Short mmCIF file of C-alpha atoms in Angstrom, two decimals:
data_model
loop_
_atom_site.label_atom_id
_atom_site.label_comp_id
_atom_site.label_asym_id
_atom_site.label_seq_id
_atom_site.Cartn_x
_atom_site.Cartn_y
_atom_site.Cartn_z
CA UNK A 8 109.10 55.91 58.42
CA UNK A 9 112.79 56.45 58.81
CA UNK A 10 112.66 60.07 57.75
CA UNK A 11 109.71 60.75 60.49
CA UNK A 12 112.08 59.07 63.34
CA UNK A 13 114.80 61.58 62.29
CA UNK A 14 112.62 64.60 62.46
CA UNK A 15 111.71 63.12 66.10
CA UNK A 16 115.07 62.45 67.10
CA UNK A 17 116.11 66.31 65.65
CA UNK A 18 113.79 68.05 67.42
CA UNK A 19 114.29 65.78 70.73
CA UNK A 20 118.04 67.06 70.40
CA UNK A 21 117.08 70.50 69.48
CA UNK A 22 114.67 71.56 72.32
CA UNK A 23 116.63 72.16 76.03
CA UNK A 24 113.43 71.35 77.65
CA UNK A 25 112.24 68.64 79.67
CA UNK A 26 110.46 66.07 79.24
CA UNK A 27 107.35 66.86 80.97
CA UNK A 28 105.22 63.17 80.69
CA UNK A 29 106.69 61.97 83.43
CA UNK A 30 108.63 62.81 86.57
CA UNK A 31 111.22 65.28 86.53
CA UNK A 32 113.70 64.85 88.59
CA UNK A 33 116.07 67.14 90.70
CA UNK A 34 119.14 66.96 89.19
CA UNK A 35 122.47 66.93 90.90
CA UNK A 36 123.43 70.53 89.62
CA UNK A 37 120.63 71.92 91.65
CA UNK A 38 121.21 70.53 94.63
CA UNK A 39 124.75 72.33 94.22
CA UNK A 40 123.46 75.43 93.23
CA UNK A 41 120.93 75.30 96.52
CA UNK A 42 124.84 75.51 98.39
CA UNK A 43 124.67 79.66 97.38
CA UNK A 44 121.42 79.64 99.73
CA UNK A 45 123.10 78.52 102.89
CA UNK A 46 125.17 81.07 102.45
CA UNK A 47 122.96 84.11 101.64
CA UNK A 48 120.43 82.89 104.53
CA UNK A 49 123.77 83.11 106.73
CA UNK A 50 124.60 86.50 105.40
CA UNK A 51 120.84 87.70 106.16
CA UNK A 52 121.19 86.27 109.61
CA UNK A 53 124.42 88.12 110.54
CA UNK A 54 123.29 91.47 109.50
CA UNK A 55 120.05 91.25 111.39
CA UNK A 56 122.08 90.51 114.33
CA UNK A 57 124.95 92.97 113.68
CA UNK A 58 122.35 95.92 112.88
CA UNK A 59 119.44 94.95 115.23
CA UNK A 60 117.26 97.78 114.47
CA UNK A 61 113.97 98.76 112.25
CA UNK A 62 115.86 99.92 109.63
CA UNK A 63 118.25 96.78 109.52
CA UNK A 64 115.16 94.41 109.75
CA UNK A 65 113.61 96.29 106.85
CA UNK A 66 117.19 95.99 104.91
CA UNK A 67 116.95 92.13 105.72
CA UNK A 68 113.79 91.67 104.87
CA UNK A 69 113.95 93.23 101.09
CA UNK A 70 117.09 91.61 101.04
CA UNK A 71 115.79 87.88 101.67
CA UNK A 72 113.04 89.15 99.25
CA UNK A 73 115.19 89.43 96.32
CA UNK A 74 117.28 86.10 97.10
CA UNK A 75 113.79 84.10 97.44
CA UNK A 76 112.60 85.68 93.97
CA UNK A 77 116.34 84.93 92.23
CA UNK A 78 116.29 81.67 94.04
CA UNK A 79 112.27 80.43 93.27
CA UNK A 80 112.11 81.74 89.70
CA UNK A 81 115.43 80.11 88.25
CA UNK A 82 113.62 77.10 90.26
CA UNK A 83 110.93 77.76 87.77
CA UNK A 84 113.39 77.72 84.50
CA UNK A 85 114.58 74.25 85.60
CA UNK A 86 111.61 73.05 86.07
CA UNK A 87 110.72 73.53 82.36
CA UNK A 88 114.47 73.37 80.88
CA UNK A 89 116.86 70.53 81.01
CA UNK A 90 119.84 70.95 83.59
CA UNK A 91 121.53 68.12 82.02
CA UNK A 92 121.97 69.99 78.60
CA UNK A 93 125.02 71.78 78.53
CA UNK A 94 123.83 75.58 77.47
CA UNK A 95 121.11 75.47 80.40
CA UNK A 96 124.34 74.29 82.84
CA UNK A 97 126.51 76.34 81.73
CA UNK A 98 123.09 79.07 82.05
CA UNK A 99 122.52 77.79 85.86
CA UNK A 100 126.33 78.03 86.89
CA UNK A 101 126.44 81.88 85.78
CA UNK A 102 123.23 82.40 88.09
CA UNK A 103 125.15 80.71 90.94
CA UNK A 104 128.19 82.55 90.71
CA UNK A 105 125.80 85.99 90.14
CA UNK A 106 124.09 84.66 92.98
CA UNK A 107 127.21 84.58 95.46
CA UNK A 108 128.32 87.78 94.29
CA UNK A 109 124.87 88.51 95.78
CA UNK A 110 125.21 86.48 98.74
CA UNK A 111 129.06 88.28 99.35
CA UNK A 112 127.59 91.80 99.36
CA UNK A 113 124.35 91.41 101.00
CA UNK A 114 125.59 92.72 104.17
CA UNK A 115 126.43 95.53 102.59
CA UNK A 116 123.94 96.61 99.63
CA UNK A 117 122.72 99.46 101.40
CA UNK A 118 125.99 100.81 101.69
CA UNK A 119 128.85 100.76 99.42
CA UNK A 120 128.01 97.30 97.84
CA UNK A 121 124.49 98.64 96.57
CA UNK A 122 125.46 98.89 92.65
CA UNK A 123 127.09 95.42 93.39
CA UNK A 124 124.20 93.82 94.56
CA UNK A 125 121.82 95.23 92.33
CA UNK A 126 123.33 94.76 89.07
CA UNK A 127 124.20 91.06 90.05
CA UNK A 128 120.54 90.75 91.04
CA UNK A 129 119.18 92.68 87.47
CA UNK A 130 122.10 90.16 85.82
CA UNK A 131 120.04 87.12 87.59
CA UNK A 132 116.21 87.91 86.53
CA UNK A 133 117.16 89.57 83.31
CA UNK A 134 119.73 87.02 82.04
CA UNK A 135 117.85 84.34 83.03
CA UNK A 136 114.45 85.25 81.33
CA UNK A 137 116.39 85.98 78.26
CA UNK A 138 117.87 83.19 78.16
CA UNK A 139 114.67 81.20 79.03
CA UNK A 140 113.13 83.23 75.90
CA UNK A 141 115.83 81.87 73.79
CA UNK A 142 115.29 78.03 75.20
CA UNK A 143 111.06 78.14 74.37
CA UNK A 144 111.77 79.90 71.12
CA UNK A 145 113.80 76.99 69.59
CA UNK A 146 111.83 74.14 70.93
CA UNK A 147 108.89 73.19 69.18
CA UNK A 148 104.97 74.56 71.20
CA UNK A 149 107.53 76.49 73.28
CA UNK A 150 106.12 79.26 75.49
CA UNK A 151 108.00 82.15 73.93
CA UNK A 152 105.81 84.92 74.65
CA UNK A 153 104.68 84.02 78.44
CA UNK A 154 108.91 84.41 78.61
CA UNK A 155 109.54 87.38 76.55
CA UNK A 156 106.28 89.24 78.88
CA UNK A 157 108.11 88.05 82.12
CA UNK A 158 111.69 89.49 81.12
CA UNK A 159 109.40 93.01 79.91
CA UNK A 160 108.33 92.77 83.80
CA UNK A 161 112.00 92.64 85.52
CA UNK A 162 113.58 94.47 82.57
CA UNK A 163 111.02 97.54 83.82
CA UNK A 164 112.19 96.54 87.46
CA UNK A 165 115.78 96.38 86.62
CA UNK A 166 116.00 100.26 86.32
CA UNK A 167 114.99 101.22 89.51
CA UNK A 168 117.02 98.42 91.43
CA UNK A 169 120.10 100.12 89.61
CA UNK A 170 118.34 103.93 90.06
CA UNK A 171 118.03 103.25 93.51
CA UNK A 172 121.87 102.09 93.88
CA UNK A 173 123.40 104.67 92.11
CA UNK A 174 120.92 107.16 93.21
CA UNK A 175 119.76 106.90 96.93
CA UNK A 176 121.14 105.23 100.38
CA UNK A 177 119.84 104.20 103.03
CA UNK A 178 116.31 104.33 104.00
CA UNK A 179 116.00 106.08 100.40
CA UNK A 180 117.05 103.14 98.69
CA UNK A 181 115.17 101.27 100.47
CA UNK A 182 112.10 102.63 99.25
CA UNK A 183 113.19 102.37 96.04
CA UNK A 184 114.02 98.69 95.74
CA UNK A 185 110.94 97.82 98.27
CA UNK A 186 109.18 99.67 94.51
CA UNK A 187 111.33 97.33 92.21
CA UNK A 188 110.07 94.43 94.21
CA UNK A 189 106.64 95.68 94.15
CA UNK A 190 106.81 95.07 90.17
CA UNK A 191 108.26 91.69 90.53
CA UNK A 192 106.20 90.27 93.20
CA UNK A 193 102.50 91.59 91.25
CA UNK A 194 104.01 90.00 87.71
CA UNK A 195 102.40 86.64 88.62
CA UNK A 196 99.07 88.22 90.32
CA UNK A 197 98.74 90.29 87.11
CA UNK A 198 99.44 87.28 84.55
CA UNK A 199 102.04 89.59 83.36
CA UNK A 200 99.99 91.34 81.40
CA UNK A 201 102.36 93.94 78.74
CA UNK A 202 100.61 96.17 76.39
CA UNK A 203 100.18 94.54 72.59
CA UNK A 204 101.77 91.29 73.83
CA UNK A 205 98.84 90.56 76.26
CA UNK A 206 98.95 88.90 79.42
CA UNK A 207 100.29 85.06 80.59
CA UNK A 208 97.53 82.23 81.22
CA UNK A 209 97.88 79.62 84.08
CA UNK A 210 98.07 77.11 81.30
CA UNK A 211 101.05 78.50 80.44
CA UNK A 212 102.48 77.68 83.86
CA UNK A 213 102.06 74.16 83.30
CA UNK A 214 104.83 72.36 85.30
CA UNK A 215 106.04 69.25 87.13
CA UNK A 216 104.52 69.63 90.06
CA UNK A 217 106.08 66.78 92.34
CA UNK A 218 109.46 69.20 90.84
CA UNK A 219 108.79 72.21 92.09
CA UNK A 220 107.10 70.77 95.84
CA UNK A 221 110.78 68.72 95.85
CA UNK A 222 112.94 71.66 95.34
CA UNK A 223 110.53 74.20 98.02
CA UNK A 224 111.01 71.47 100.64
CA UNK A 225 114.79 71.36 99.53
CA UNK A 226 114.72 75.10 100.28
CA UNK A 227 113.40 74.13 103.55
CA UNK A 228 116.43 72.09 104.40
CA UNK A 229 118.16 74.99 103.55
CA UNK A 230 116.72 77.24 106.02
CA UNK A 231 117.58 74.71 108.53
CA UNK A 232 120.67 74.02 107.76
CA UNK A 233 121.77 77.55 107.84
CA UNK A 234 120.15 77.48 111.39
CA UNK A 235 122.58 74.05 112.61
CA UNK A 236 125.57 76.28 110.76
CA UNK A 237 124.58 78.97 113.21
CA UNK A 238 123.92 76.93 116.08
CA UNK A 239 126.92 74.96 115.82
CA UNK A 240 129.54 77.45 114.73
CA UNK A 241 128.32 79.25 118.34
CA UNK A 242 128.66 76.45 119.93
CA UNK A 243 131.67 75.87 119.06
CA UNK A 244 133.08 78.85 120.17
CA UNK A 245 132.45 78.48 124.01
CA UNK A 246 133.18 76.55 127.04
CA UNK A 247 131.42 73.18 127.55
CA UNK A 248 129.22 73.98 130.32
CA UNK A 249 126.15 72.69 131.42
CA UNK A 250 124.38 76.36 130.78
CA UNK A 251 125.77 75.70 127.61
CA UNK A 252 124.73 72.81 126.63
CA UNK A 253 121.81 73.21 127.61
CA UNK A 254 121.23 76.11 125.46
CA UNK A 255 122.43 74.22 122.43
CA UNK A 256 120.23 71.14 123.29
CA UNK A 257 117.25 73.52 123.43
CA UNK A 258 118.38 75.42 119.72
CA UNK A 259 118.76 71.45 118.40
CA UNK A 260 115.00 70.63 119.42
CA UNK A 261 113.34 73.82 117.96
CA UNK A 262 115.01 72.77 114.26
CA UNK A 263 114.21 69.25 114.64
CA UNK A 264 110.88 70.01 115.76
CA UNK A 265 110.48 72.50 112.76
CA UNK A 266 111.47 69.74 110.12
CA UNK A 267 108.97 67.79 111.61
CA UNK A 268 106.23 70.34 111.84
CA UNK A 269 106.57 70.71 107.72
CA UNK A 270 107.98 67.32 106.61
CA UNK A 271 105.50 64.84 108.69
CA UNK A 272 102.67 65.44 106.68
CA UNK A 273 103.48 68.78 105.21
CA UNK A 274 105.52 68.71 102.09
CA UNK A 275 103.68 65.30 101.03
CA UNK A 276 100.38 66.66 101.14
CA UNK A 277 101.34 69.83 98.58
CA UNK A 278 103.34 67.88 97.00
CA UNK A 279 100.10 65.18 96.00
CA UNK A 280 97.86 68.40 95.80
CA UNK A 281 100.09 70.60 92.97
CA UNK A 282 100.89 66.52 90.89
CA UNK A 283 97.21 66.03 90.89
CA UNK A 284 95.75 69.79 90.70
CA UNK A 285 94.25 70.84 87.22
CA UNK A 286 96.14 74.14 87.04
CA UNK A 287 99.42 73.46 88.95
CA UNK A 288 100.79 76.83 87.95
CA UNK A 289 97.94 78.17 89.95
CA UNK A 290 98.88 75.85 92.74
CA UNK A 291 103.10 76.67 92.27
CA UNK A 292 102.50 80.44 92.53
CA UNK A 293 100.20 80.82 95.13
CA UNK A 294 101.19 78.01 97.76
CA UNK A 295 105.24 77.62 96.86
CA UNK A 296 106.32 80.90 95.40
CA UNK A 297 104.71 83.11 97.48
CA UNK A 298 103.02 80.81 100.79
CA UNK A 299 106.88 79.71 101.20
CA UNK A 300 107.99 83.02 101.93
CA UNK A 301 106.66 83.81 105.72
CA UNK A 302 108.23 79.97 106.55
CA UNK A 303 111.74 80.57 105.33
CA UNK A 304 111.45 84.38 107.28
CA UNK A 305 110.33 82.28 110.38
CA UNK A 306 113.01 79.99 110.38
CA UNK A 307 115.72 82.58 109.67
CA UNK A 308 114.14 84.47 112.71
CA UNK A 309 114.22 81.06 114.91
CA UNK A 310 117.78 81.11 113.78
CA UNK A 311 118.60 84.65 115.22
CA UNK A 312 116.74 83.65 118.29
CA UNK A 313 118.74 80.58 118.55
CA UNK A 314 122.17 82.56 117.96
CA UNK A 315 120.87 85.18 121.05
CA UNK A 316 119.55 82.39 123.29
CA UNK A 317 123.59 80.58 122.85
CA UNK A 318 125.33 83.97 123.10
CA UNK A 319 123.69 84.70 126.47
CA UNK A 320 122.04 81.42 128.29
CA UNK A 321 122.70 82.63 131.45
CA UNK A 322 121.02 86.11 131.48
CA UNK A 323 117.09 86.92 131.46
CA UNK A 324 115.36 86.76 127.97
CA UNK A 325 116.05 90.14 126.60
CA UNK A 326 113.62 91.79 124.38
CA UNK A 327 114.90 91.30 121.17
CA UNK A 328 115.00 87.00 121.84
CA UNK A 329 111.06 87.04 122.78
CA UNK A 330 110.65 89.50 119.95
CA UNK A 331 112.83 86.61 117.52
CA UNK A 332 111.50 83.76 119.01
CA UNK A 333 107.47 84.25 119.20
CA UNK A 334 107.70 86.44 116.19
CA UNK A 335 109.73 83.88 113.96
CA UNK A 336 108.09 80.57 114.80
CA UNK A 337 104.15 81.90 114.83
CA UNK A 338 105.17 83.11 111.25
CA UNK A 339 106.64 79.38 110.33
CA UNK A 340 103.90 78.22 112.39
CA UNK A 341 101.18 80.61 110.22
CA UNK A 342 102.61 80.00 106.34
CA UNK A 343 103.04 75.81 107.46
CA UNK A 344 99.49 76.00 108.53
CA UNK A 345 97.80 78.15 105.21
CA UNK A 346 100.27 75.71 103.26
CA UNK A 347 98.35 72.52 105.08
CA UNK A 348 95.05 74.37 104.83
CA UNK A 349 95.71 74.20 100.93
CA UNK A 350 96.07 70.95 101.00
CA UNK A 351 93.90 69.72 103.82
CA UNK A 352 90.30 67.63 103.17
CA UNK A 353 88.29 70.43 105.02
CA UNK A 354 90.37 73.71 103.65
CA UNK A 355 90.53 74.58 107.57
CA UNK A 356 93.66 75.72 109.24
CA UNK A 357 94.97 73.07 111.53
CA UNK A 358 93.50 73.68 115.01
CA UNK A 359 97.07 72.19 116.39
CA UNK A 360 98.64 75.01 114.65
CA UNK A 361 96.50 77.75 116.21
CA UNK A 362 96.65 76.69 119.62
CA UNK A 363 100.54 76.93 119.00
CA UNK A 364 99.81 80.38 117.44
CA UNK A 365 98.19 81.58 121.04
CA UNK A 366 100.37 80.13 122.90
CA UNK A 367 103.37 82.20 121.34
CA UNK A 368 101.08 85.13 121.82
CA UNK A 369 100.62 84.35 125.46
CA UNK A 370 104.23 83.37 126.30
CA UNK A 371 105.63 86.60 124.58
CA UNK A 372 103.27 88.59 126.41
CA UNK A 373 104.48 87.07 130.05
CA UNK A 374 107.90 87.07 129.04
CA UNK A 375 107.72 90.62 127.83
CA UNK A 376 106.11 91.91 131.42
CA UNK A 377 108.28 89.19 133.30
CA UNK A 378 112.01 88.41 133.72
CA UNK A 379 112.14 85.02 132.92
CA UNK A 380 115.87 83.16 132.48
CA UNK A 381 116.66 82.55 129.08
CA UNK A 382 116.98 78.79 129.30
CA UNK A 383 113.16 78.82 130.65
CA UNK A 384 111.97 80.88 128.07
CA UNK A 385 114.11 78.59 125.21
CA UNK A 386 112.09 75.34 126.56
CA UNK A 387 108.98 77.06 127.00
CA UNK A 388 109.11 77.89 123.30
CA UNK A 389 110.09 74.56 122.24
CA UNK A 390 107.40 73.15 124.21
CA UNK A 391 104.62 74.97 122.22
CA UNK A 392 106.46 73.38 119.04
CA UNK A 393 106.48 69.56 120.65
CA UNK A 394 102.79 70.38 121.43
CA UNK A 395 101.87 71.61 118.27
CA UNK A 396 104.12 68.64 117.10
CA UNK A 397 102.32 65.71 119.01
CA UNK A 398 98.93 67.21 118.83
CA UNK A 399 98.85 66.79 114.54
CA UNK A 400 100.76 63.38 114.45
CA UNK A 401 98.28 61.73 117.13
CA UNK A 402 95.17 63.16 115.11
CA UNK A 403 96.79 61.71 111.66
CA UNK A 404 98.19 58.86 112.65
CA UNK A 405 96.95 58.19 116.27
CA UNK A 406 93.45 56.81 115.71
CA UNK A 407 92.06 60.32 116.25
CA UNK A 408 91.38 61.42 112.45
CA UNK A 409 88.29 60.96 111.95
CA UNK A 410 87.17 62.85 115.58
CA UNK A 411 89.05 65.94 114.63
CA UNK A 412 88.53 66.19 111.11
CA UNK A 413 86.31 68.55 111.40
CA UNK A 414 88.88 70.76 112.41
CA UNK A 415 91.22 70.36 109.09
CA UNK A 416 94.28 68.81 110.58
#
């Protein structure tokens, strides 16, 4: 009996996984690594503004790209490893430290800080894995070779993020690490499938679901906080004016209204659907690792909108601020609402979400044909949020469930 509790109590301090029976919780190391995030979403936002072009939007959006993947799969590795042992903490601060190297360069990978930013990116997905490989090989039933296919995937990737920096510039290497990303995003779609090794099953996804759905909507506050960094640091820098003010009230309401959009019902619906689901990895790669994306990009473009709207709230909404702000929020407004679709009785978009996705359509087409003041424009998009806001918390919690229903809200 004794010598059967120390083979239990040896393996239990052998293995740097978690435990998965019950819930696993987000430990306080996360949360701090999560701080890098604020700061690359910031660094994204600036260069969109600074470049405002095609080309800079296409640099911004592979950009985000690869800090979403370095930030959602080592999201993945602590959901199955420990953060409380010390070789996974000590694995999770060199990822955050990569990962502001990242962050510092972003604004200029497509420059002179290309090799930078792609070998601390390769360093992320590649060390990582490894790593990860190393953790399921010692524990006992560890996943070793859905690991050792997944680092196969981004060690193929890894040469042409590092091809394309030493290589190309510019458009060029954009091509060539919109290829690398190619790889990494089809890895999950194709099981990671790698010649005599086979391919991944969803069973070897298995995770802690109420995990992953805490550390997406975590992500979330992320993306909003970099938007009240924004907001406020503008702010900041001007007179206190009515105009002002005003401008800044308006920015305030569209981020509240977003956290409310996702957090009233949102995030607690996914997070009961991928706890309770049968294949949760299923679940975690289709709704949070890739349905996540187009939220985050609409918030970051809310946040550029915001920035434009406080920089100017005196002229006419220019171009580029109907452009930010219809394009941005029907995008959150699209990924929250094929998120709650997911997760919704019916499987049916919410019909308060697509009357907020025409009315985006409709307000960007009047104020791209009419000179409307910024300030009027600002509310007017806030207003479509508060409506689309209103509308699903009076048909969940106002009596009116069971009458609209039908309609998957």
């Amino acid at each position: 009996m004794s010598e059967g509790h120390g083979v239990r109590e040896s393996s239990r301090h052998r293995t740097l996984l978690r435990d998965q029976s019950g819930h696993a919780p987000v430990s306080y190391l996360e949360l701090f690594f999560d701080l890098v995030f604020v700061f690359a979403l910031t660094q994204i936002s600036h260069l969109i503004l600074e470049t405002m072009s095609w080309q800079g939007l296409a640099e911004a959006a592979v950009a985000f790209s690869a800090v979403w993947l370095a930030w959602i799969y080592t999201t993945w590795a602590a959901n199955w490893a420990e953060p409380d042992r010390l070789p996974v903490r000590i694995m999770l601060i060199c990822v955050m430290l990569a990962s502001l190297i990242m962050a510092v360069v972003l604004p200029h990978a497509f420059e002179d800080g290309g090799l930078v930013f792609a070998l601390s990116y390769v360093a992320i997905q590649v060390g990582r894995t490894l790593f990860m490989v190393y953790v399921m090989h010692r524990s006992e039933g560890g996943n070793t070779r859905n690991m050792l296919r997944i680092a196969i995937w981004f060690m193929t990737s890894a040469v042409i993020w590092i091809a394309g920096a030493l290589l190309a510039e510019g458009w060029d290497r954009l091509w060539w690490w919109l290829a690398a990303l190619a790889i990494e995003y089809a890895g999950p779609f194709a099981l990671f499938r790698v010649p005599f090794l086979g391919r991944s099953t969803l069973e070897d996804w298995s995770i802690s679901g109420h995990h992953l759905a805490e550390r997406c909507a975590l992500f979330i506050i992320i993306a909003l906080g970099e938007g009240i960094v924004v907001t406020g640091g503008t702010f900041a820098e001007q007179e206190f004016t009515a105009t002002n003010l005003t401008a800044f009230l308006i920015a305030f309401s569209g981020s509240v209204l977003m956290w409310w959009i996702y957090f009233d019902t949102g995030a607690r619906r996914g997070s009961d659907l991928i706890e309770h689901h049968s294949q949760p990895g299923r679940v975690a790669r289709d709704a949070y690792t890739y349905l996540h994306m187009p939220i985050v990009i609409g918030m970051i473009g809310g946040a550029v909108a915001d920035e434009m709207l406080l920089a100017h709230p005196d002229h006419h909404a220019s171009r580029a601020l109907v452009a930010f702000t219809c394009g941005g929020l029907s995008l959150y407004l699209l990924g929250v609402g094929q998120f709650k679709k997911g997760s919704s009785l019916h499987l049916r978009f919410p019909l308060s979400h697509l009357a907020g996705l025409s009315l985006f359509g409709w307000l960007a087409i009047y104020a791209w044909l009419v000179h409307v003041p910024a300030l009027l424009f600002g509310s007017l998009g806030v207003a479509v949020l508060l409506l689309v806001a209103v509308w699903e918390w009076f048909s969940l919690h106002g009596g009116w469930q069971e009458r609209l229903g039908r309609w998957g809200n």
